[in-house]
Coordinates of C-alpha atoms in Angstrom, one line a residue:
M1 CA 36.3 1.5 7.7
K2 CA 37.0 3.3 10.5
L3 CA 37.0 2.2 13.5
I4 CA 36.2 5.6 16.0
D5 CA 35.9 4.5 20.3
G6 CA 36.0 0.8 18.8
I7 CA 32.8 1.3 16.9
P8 CA 33.7 -0.1 12.9
I9 CA 31.6 3.4 10.5
W10 CA 32.5 2.8 7.0
G11 CA 32.4 6.2 4.8
T12 CA 32.9 10.3 6.1
P13 CA 31.4 9.9 9.5
D14 CA 28.4 12.3 10.2
E15 CA 28.8 13.6 13.4
G16 CA 25.0 13.4 14.5
A17 CA 25.2 10.2 13.2
V18 CA 28.7 9.2 14.7
S19 CA 27.1 10.6 18.6
Q20 CA 23.7 8.0 18.1
I21 CA 25.5 5.4 16.9
K22 CA 27.6 6.0 20.2
T23 CA 24.9 6.5 22.3
C24 CA 23.1 3.3 20.9
A25 CA 26.4 1.6 21.8
K26 CA 25.5 1.9 26.1
T27 CA 23.3 -0.4 25.9
A28 CA 24.4 -2.6 22.3
D29 CA 26.3 -5.8 22.2
R30 CA 28.0 -5.2 19.0
V31 CA 27.1 -1.9 16.6
A32 CA 28.3 -0.4 13.1
L33 CA 27.0 2.3 10.3
M34 CA 27.6 2.4 7.0
A35 CA 28.6 4.2 4.1
D36 CA 24.5 5.9 3.7
H37 CA 24.3 7.0 7.8
H38 CA 22.6 9.7 8.2
K39 CA 20.5 11.2 11.5
G40 CA 17.5 9.1 12.9
Y41 CA 15.1 9.3 15.0
A42 CA 17.2 7.3 18.2
V43 CA 18.9 5.3 16.3
P44 CA 20.6 6.8 12.8
I45 CA 19.6 5.9 9.7
G46 CA 22.5 3.1 8.9
G47 CA 23.0 1.3 12.3
V48 CA 23.0 -1.8 12.8
V49 CA 23.0 -2.7 16.2
A50 CA 22.9 -6.0 17.7
Y51 CA 21.5 -8.0 21.3
K52 CA 22.2 -10.7 22.8
D53 CA 18.9 -10.8 25.0
A54 CA 17.2 -7.7 24.0
I55 CA 15.0 -6.2 21.0
S56 CA 14.8 -2.3 20.1
P57 CA 11.5 -1.0 19.2
S58 CA 13.6 2.1 18.1
G59 CA 16.1 0.9 15.4
V60 CA 13.7 -1.1 13.5
G61 CA 11.1 2.4 13.9
F62 CA 8.1 3.5 13.0
D63 CA 8.3 1.2 9.8
I64 CA 9.1 -1.9 10.0
A65 CA 10.5 -4.0 7.5
C66 CA 10.9 -1.0 4.7
G67 CA 12.6 -2.2 2.5
N68 CA 13.2 -3.3 -1.4
K69 CA 12.3 -5.6 -4.0
A70 CA 14.0 -5.6 -7.9
V71 CA 12.7 -8.6 -10.3
L72 CA 13.4 -9.3 -14.0
L73 CA 11.3 -9.2 -16.2
D74 CA 11.3 -11.0 -20.0
I75 CA 11.3 -8.0 -22.2
P76 CA 14.0 -6.0 -23.6
G77 CA 14.3 -1.8 -22.3
S78 CA 13.3 -1.7 -26.7
E79 CA 10.1 -2.3 -26.1
I80 CA 9.3 0.2 -23.5
R81 CA 11.5 2.7 -24.0
P82 CA 9.2 4.1 -27.4
N83 CA 6.0 4.0 -24.9
I84 CA 7.7 4.7 -21.3
S85 CA 5.1 8.3 -21.3
K86 CA 2.4 6.4 -20.7
I87 CA 3.2 3.2 -19.3
M88 CA 4.7 6.1 -16.0
D89 CA 1.3 6.9 -16.7
D90 CA -0.1 3.6 -16.1
V91 CA 2.2 3.3 -13.4
F92 CA 1.4 6.1 -12.0
R93 CA -2.6 5.5 -12.8
T94 CA -2.7 2.2 -11.4
I95 CA -0.7 1.7 -7.8
S96 CA -1.5 4.3 -5.2
F97 CA 0.8 6.9 -4.4
G98 CA 0.3 9.5 -0.8
I99 CA 0.0 9.0 2.5
G100 CA -3.3 6.9 4.2
R101 CA -3.7 5.5 0.5
T102 CA -6.6 2.5 -0.1
N103 CA -5.8 -0.1 -2.8
Q104 CA -7.8 0.7 -5.7
E105 CA -7.8 -3.0 -6.4
E106 CA -8.9 -5.2 -3.2
V107 CA -5.6 -7.9 -2.3
E108 CA -6.3 -11.1 -1.0
H109 CA -3.7 -12.3 1.3
P110 CA -3.3 -15.4 3.6
L111 CA -1.2 -13.5 5.7
F112 CA -4.8 -12.6 7.2
E113 CA -5.6 -15.3 8.3
S114 CA -2.4 -14.9 10.9
P115 CA -3.2 -15.9 14.5
A116 CA -0.6 -12.7 15.2
W117 CA -3.3 -10.1 15.0
K118 CA -4.5 -11.4 18.4
V119 CA -1.3 -9.3 19.5
E120 CA -3.2 -5.9 21.1
A121 CA -0.8 -3.5 19.1
V122 CA -2.1 -5.3 15.8
R123 CA -5.5 -6.2 16.2
P124 CA -7.3 -2.5 15.9
H125 CA -5.2 -1.8 12.3
K126 CA -6.3 -5.3 10.2
Q127 CA -8.8 -3.9 8.3
M128 CA -6.8 -0.7 7.5
A129 CA -3.5 -3.2 6.8
R130 CA -6.2 -5.1 4.4
S131 CA -7.2 -1.5 2.6
Q132 CA -3.6 -0.4 2.4
L133 CA -1.8 -3.9 1.4
G134 CA 0.1 -3.0 -1.9
T135 CA 0.5 0.8 -1.3
V136 CA 3.2 2.9 -1.8
G137 CA 2.8 5.9 0.1
S138 CA 5.8 9.3 -0.3
G139 CA 8.9 9.9 0.8
N140 CA 11.5 8.3 -0.5
H141 CA 9.6 5.4 -1.9
Y142 CA 9.3 4.6 -5.2
V143 CA 7.7 2.2 -8.1
D144 CA 10.7 3.1 -10.6
L145 CA 11.6 1.1 -13.9
F146 CA 15.3 -0.2 -14.8
T147 CA 17.3 -1.8 -17.8
D148 CA 20.6 -3.7 -16.9
E149 CA 23.9 -3.8 -19.1
Q150 CA 22.2 -6.6 -21.4
D151 CA 19.1 -4.0 -22.0
R152 CA 16.9 -6.9 -19.6
V153 CA 13.9 -4.0 -17.5
W154 CA 13.7 -5.0 -14.3
I155 CA 11.0 -3.2 -11.8
G156 CA 12.5 -1.7 -8.5
V157 CA 9.9 -0.5 -5.5
H158 CA 10.9 0.5 -2.1
F159 CA 8.3 0.7 0.7
G160 CA 7.4 -1.1 3.9
S161 CA 4.2 -1.7 6.1
R162 CA 2.2 1.2 5.7
G163 CA -0.2 2.1 8.4
L164 CA 0.6 -1.7 10.1
G165 CA 4.5 -0.1 11.1
H166 CA 4.3 3.0 11.7
K167 CA 0.9 2.3 13.8
T168 CA 2.5 -1.2 15.6
A169 CA 5.9 1.2 16.7
T170 CA 4.2 3.9 17.4
W171 CA 1.8 1.8 20.0
F172 CA 5.6 -0.2 21.5
L173 CA 7.3 2.5 22.1
K174 CA 4.5 4.5 23.9
K175 CA 3.6 1.2 26.4
A176 CA 7.8 0.8 26.8
G177 CA 8.2 4.7 27.4
A178 CA 10.4 5.4 25.3
K179 CA 11.6 8.8 25.7
D180 CA 10.9 11.1 22.8
G181 CA 13.4 13.4 20.1
M182 CA 16.6 12.2 18.0
D183 CA 19.0 12.6 20.5
V184 CA 17.4 10.3 23.2
E185 CA 18.7 7.2 23.7
P186 CA 17.2 4.1 22.1
C187 CA 13.9 1.9 23.2
V188 CA 15.4 -1.2 24.7
I189 CA 12.8 -4.2 25.6
G190 CA 14.6 -8.2 26.9
A191 CA 13.4 -10.2 24.0
N192 CA 12.3 -12.2 26.7
T193 CA 9.4 -10.5 28.5
D194 CA 6.1 -10.5 27.8
L195 CA 6.4 -6.9 25.9
G196 CA 9.4 -7.6 23.8
V197 CA 7.6 -11.5 22.5
Q198 CA 4.7 -9.6 21.6
Y199 CA 6.8 -6.7 19.1
I200 CA 8.4 -9.9 17.9
E201 CA 5.4 -11.3 16.1
A202 CA 4.7 -7.6 15.9
M203 CA 7.1 -6.9 13.9
L204 CA 7.3 -10.2 12.6
L205 CA 3.7 -10.2 11.1
A206 CA 4.6 -6.5 9.5
G207 CA 7.3 -7.4 8.0
Q208 CA 5.1 -10.4 6.3
Y209 CA 3.0 -7.8 5.9
A210 CA 5.3 -5.6 3.8
Y211 CA 7.1 -9.3 1.5
A212 CA 3.3 -9.0 1.0
G213 CA 2.7 -4.9 -0.5
R214 CA 6.3 -5.4 -2.3
D215 CA 4.9 -9.1 -4.0
W216 CA 2.1 -6.8 -5.3
V217 CA 3.0 -3.8 -6.9
C218 CA 6.0 -5.4 -9.3
S219 CA 3.2 -8.4 -9.8
R220 CA 1.1 -5.5 -11.2
I221 CA 3.3 -3.6 -12.7
A222 CA 4.6 -6.9 -15.0
Q223 CA 1.2 -7.9 -15.9
L224 CA 0.6 -3.7 -17.0
L225 CA 3.6 -4.7 -19.1
G226 CA 2.7 -8.1 -19.4
A227 CA 5.6 -9.1 -18.5
T228 CA 6.4 -12.5 -16.7
I229 CA 8.9 -12.5 -13.6
L230 CA 11.9 -14.0 -14.4
E231 CA 14.2 -13.7 -11.2
E232 CA 13.2 -12.0 -7.6
V233 CA 15.6 -9.9 -5.2
H234 CA 13.9 -8.8 -1.4
N235 CA 15.2 -7.7 1.3
H236 CA 14.4 -5.5 4.7
H237 CA 16.4 -3.0 5.4
N238 CA 14.5 -1.9 9.1
F239 CA 14.3 -5.3 10.2
A240 CA 15.4 -7.7 13.4
W241 CA 16.4 -11.0 13.0
R242 CA 18.0 -13.6 15.1
E243 CA 21.4 -14.5 13.6
N244 CA 24.6 -16.5 14.5
H245 CA 27.9 -14.3 14.7
D246 CA 31.0 -15.4 15.7
G247 CA 29.6 -18.6 17.6
E248 CA 27.2 -16.6 19.5
D249 CA 23.0 -15.9 18.7
L250 CA 22.0 -12.4 18.5
W251 CA 19.1 -9.9 17.2
V252 CA 20.4 -7.7 14.6
V253 CA 18.3 -4.7 14.4
R254 CA 19.4 -2.8 10.8
K255 CA 17.9 0.5 10.0
G256 CA 18.4 1.5 6.4
A257 CA 20.8 -1.0 6.4
T258 CA 20.6 -4.5 4.2
P259 CA 21.5 -8.3 5.3
A260 CA 24.5 -8.6 3.4
F261 CA 25.1 -12.6 3.8
P262 CA 28.1 -13.5 1.4
G263 CA 26.1 -14.6 -1.6
Q264 CA 23.3 -12.7 -0.5
R265 CA 21.8 -10.8 -2.7
G266 CA 20.3 -6.9 -2.0
F267 CA 18.4 -4.1 -4.4
V268 CA 20.4 -1.4 -3.3
G269 CA 18.6 1.9 -5.1
G270 CA 20.3 4.5 -6.7
T271 CA 19.1 8.4 -6.8
M272 CA 15.6 9.5 -9.3
G273 CA 17.9 10.8 -11.7
E274 CA 21.3 7.6 -11.2
T275 CA 22.2 4.0 -11.4
S276 CA 20.7 1.8 -8.4
V277 CA 22.4 -2.3 -8.1
I278 CA 21.2 -5.8 -8.0
L279 CA 25.2 -6.8 -5.2
E280 CA 25.9 -9.7 -3.1
G281 CA 27.5 -10.2 0.4
V282 CA 31.3 -11.5 -0.2
E283 CA 33.3 -12.7 2.9
N284 CA 35.5 -10.6 4.2
D285 CA 37.6 -9.1 7.5
Q286 CA 34.9 -5.9 7.4
A287 CA 32.0 -8.1 6.1
K288 CA 32.4 -9.7 9.5
H289 CA 32.4 -6.1 11.7
S290 CA 29.6 -5.0 9.6
L291 CA 27.3 -8.4 11.0
Y292 CA 26.8 -8.8 7.5
S293 CA 25.3 -5.0 6.5
T294 CA 25.8 -2.8 4.0
V295 CA 24.2 0.3 2.9
H296 CA 20.4 0.7 1.0
G297 CA 21.0 3.7 -0.8
A298 CA 22.8 6.6 -1.7
G299 CA 22.6 8.6 1.6
R300 CA 20.9 12.0 2.7
V301 CA 22.8 15.2 3.0
M302 CA 20.8 17.4 2.9
G303 CA 17.6 17.4 5.2
R304 CA 14.5 17.6 3.1
M305 CA 12.7 21.2 4.7
E306 CA 16.5 22.3 3.1
A307 CA 15.7 21.4 0.0
A308 CA 12.2 22.3 -0.6
G309 CA 12.1 25.0 1.4
K310 CA 9.4 26.0 4.1
I311 CA 6.5 26.2 2.6
D312 CA 3.0 26.5 4.4
R313 CA 0.5 23.5 4.3
K314 CA -2.5 25.7 4.6
T315 CA -1.7 28.9 1.8
G316 CA 1.1 27.6 -0.3
A317 CA 3.4 30.0 0.6
V318 CA 6.9 30.1 0.9
L319 CA 8.0 30.9 4.5
R320 CA 12.0 29.6 3.4
P321 CA 12.9 29.0 0.2
G322 CA 14.7 26.3 -0.4
K323 CA 18.5 24.8 -1.5
V324 CA 16.9 22.4 -4.3
T325 CA 15.6 24.6 -7.7
K326 CA 12.8 22.9 -10.2
E327 CA 15.5 23.5 -12.4
M328 CA 18.4 21.8 -10.8
M329 CA 16.2 18.6 -10.4
Q330 CA 15.2 19.1 -14.7
G331 CA 19.0 18.7 -15.1
W332 CA 19.1 15.9 -13.8
L333 CA 16.0 13.5 -15.3
T334 CA 17.1 15.3 -18.8
R335 CA 21.2 14.1 -18.6
A336 CA 19.2 10.3 -17.7
H337 CA 16.3 10.7 -19.7
V338 CA 14.3 9.5 -17.3
E339 CA 10.7 9.6 -17.0
L340 CA 9.0 11.0 -13.7
R341 CA 5.9 11.0 -12.3
G342 CA 5.4 13.0 -9.0
A343 CA 8.4 13.9 -6.8
G344 CA 9.1 16.6 -4.9
L345 CA 12.6 18.6 -4.5
D346 CA 13.2 16.8 -1.4
E347 CA 13.5 13.5 -3.1
S348 CA 16.4 15.8 -6.4
P349 CA 19.7 13.5 -7.4
D350 CA 21.2 16.4 -5.8
C351 CA 19.6 16.1 -1.4
Y352 CA 21.9 12.2 -1.7
K353 CA 25.6 10.9 -1.8
R354 CA 26.6 9.8 -4.8
L355 CA 25.6 5.6 -4.4
G356 CA 28.9 4.3 -6.1
D357 CA 30.7 6.1 -3.6
V358 CA 29.0 4.8 -0.7
L359 CA 29.3 1.3 -2.2
A360 CA 32.7 1.6 -3.2
E361 CA 33.8 2.2 1.3
H362 CA 32.0 -1.4 1.1
G363 CA 34.1 -2.3 -1.6
G364 CA 35.5 -5.8 -0.7
S365 CA 32.4 -7.1 1.3
I366 CA 29.8 -6.9 -1.4
R367 CA 30.0 -8.1 -4.8
I368 CA 28.4 -5.6 -7.7
L369 CA 26.3 -7.8 -10.2
H370 CA 24.0 -5.2 -11.8
T371 CA 24.1 -2.3 -12.5
L372 CA 20.0 -0.8 -13.1
T373 CA 19.7 2.4 -15.4
P374 CA 16.4 3.6 -14.9
I375 CA 14.0 4.8 -18.0
G376 CA 11.0 5.5 -15.2
V377 CA 10.7 6.5 -11.8
A378 CA 7.2 6.9 -10.1
M379 CA 6.8 8.5 -6.9
A380 CA 4.4 10.6 -4.5
G381 CA 3.2 14.1 -5.6
A382 CA 5.3 16.9 -4.5
N383 CA 2.6 18.4 -1.6
E384 CA 2.4 15.1 -0.1
F385 CA 3.4 14.5 3.8
D386 CA 3.2 10.3 4.7
P387 CA 4.6 10.2 9.1
Y388 CA 4.3 6.2 7.3
K389 CA 7.4 6.7 5.6
D390 CA 11.4 5.5 6.7

C-alpha cells in the first residue's frame, strides 16, 4: 500500500484513476483505491468512497449491484471434462447473453411484489426487468465452469442488474444534475434528502434483482449438469452499504471493489484463460485503510477499442486495427485447455493485469481459500454492444 496525498492506494498507481480518486476525496470522508484500479466514469473502477451522510450514484455506477457469485457442486471435474464441448454448447444455448436480451424461460420471483417498484425511477421498468431476469449481458460478464484443487466443480458468474440498473442510474444522475464525462466531479446527494432516500430504495431493489439473477443462472446451470449446490459465495462489487468504521457510521460506496471483512468470503474472477479464487478477509491495518475491501478482478491494462480495434458497426470494415489478434487470444485458451463460447478480443487475457499480482498487493488483508481453474467459459459474442455492463 502507498499513501498518495493521504489516499491509500494498492498496486501500481494508474495516473488517470489516481487523478479521479483525488477528485472524489474532495467531497468524501474516506477514499481508497484497490490494486485492480483503472479509470471509470467520475469514480475509478477499484475505488472505495465513503460518506457520513451522502450517497454517490456515480460511485455505484451504471451497473448497480454488478457482482460475482460462485457455487460449489457435488460432482468432480472428471465427470464433466470429457463432455465439456457439449456442456458449453448447452450453457450458451440455455443462458441469454448480450444486449437487451430476454430470458427464454419465465422466472417468477417475490422481489416483483416489493413496494420499492413504486419509486418513480424504477416504476416504468418492472416488465423489462421481469423479462431480463437471469440474462447475463456482454462485455466482461460471464458464466464459467471451474475445478478447484480437489477437482471439485464450481460455477462462477459475473453480471449485475441489467437494464433496470442502467436506467435507474441514468434517471438519478440526470435528476441530480450530474456532470457528463470521465474526469468530472462525482454526483453526490444527501442520503437523507428526498432524492437520496429514493436512490437508496431503488439501489437496494436493483441489488435484490442482481442477486436473484445470479441465483437463477447458477441454479439453472447446476440443473443442466444434474448437480446439487453445496456452497455459495456471493457479493456485489458496485454498491453502497451503511457500515461502521472506527466507531463512525458511513455510506461505503464500492465501485469494482469486493467487500472483505474478516472471515467474509468473496469470489474474485481472473481472465478467461487464468485461475480465479475464493478468498476471505483477514483483520490487519491495511484492511482498515481499505474499509475492508479488496479487488473484484484482475483489472484492465488495455481499453476495449485499443485491444479489438475500431470497426464500422454497419459495414464491419476495420477502421483501426487492434493490438490483440485472434491468434494471441487462442494461444491463451489452448495453453489453459479452456472451452470458450462467445467473447471478443477485448476480453482476451492480454487486456488484463495478472490476478495473482493484484491479489499479492492485498496479501495481508486476504487469505486464498480455493484456486479455481477454468475449463469452460461463456460470454456474449464479439459483436455485442451492451450499455448495461459495468
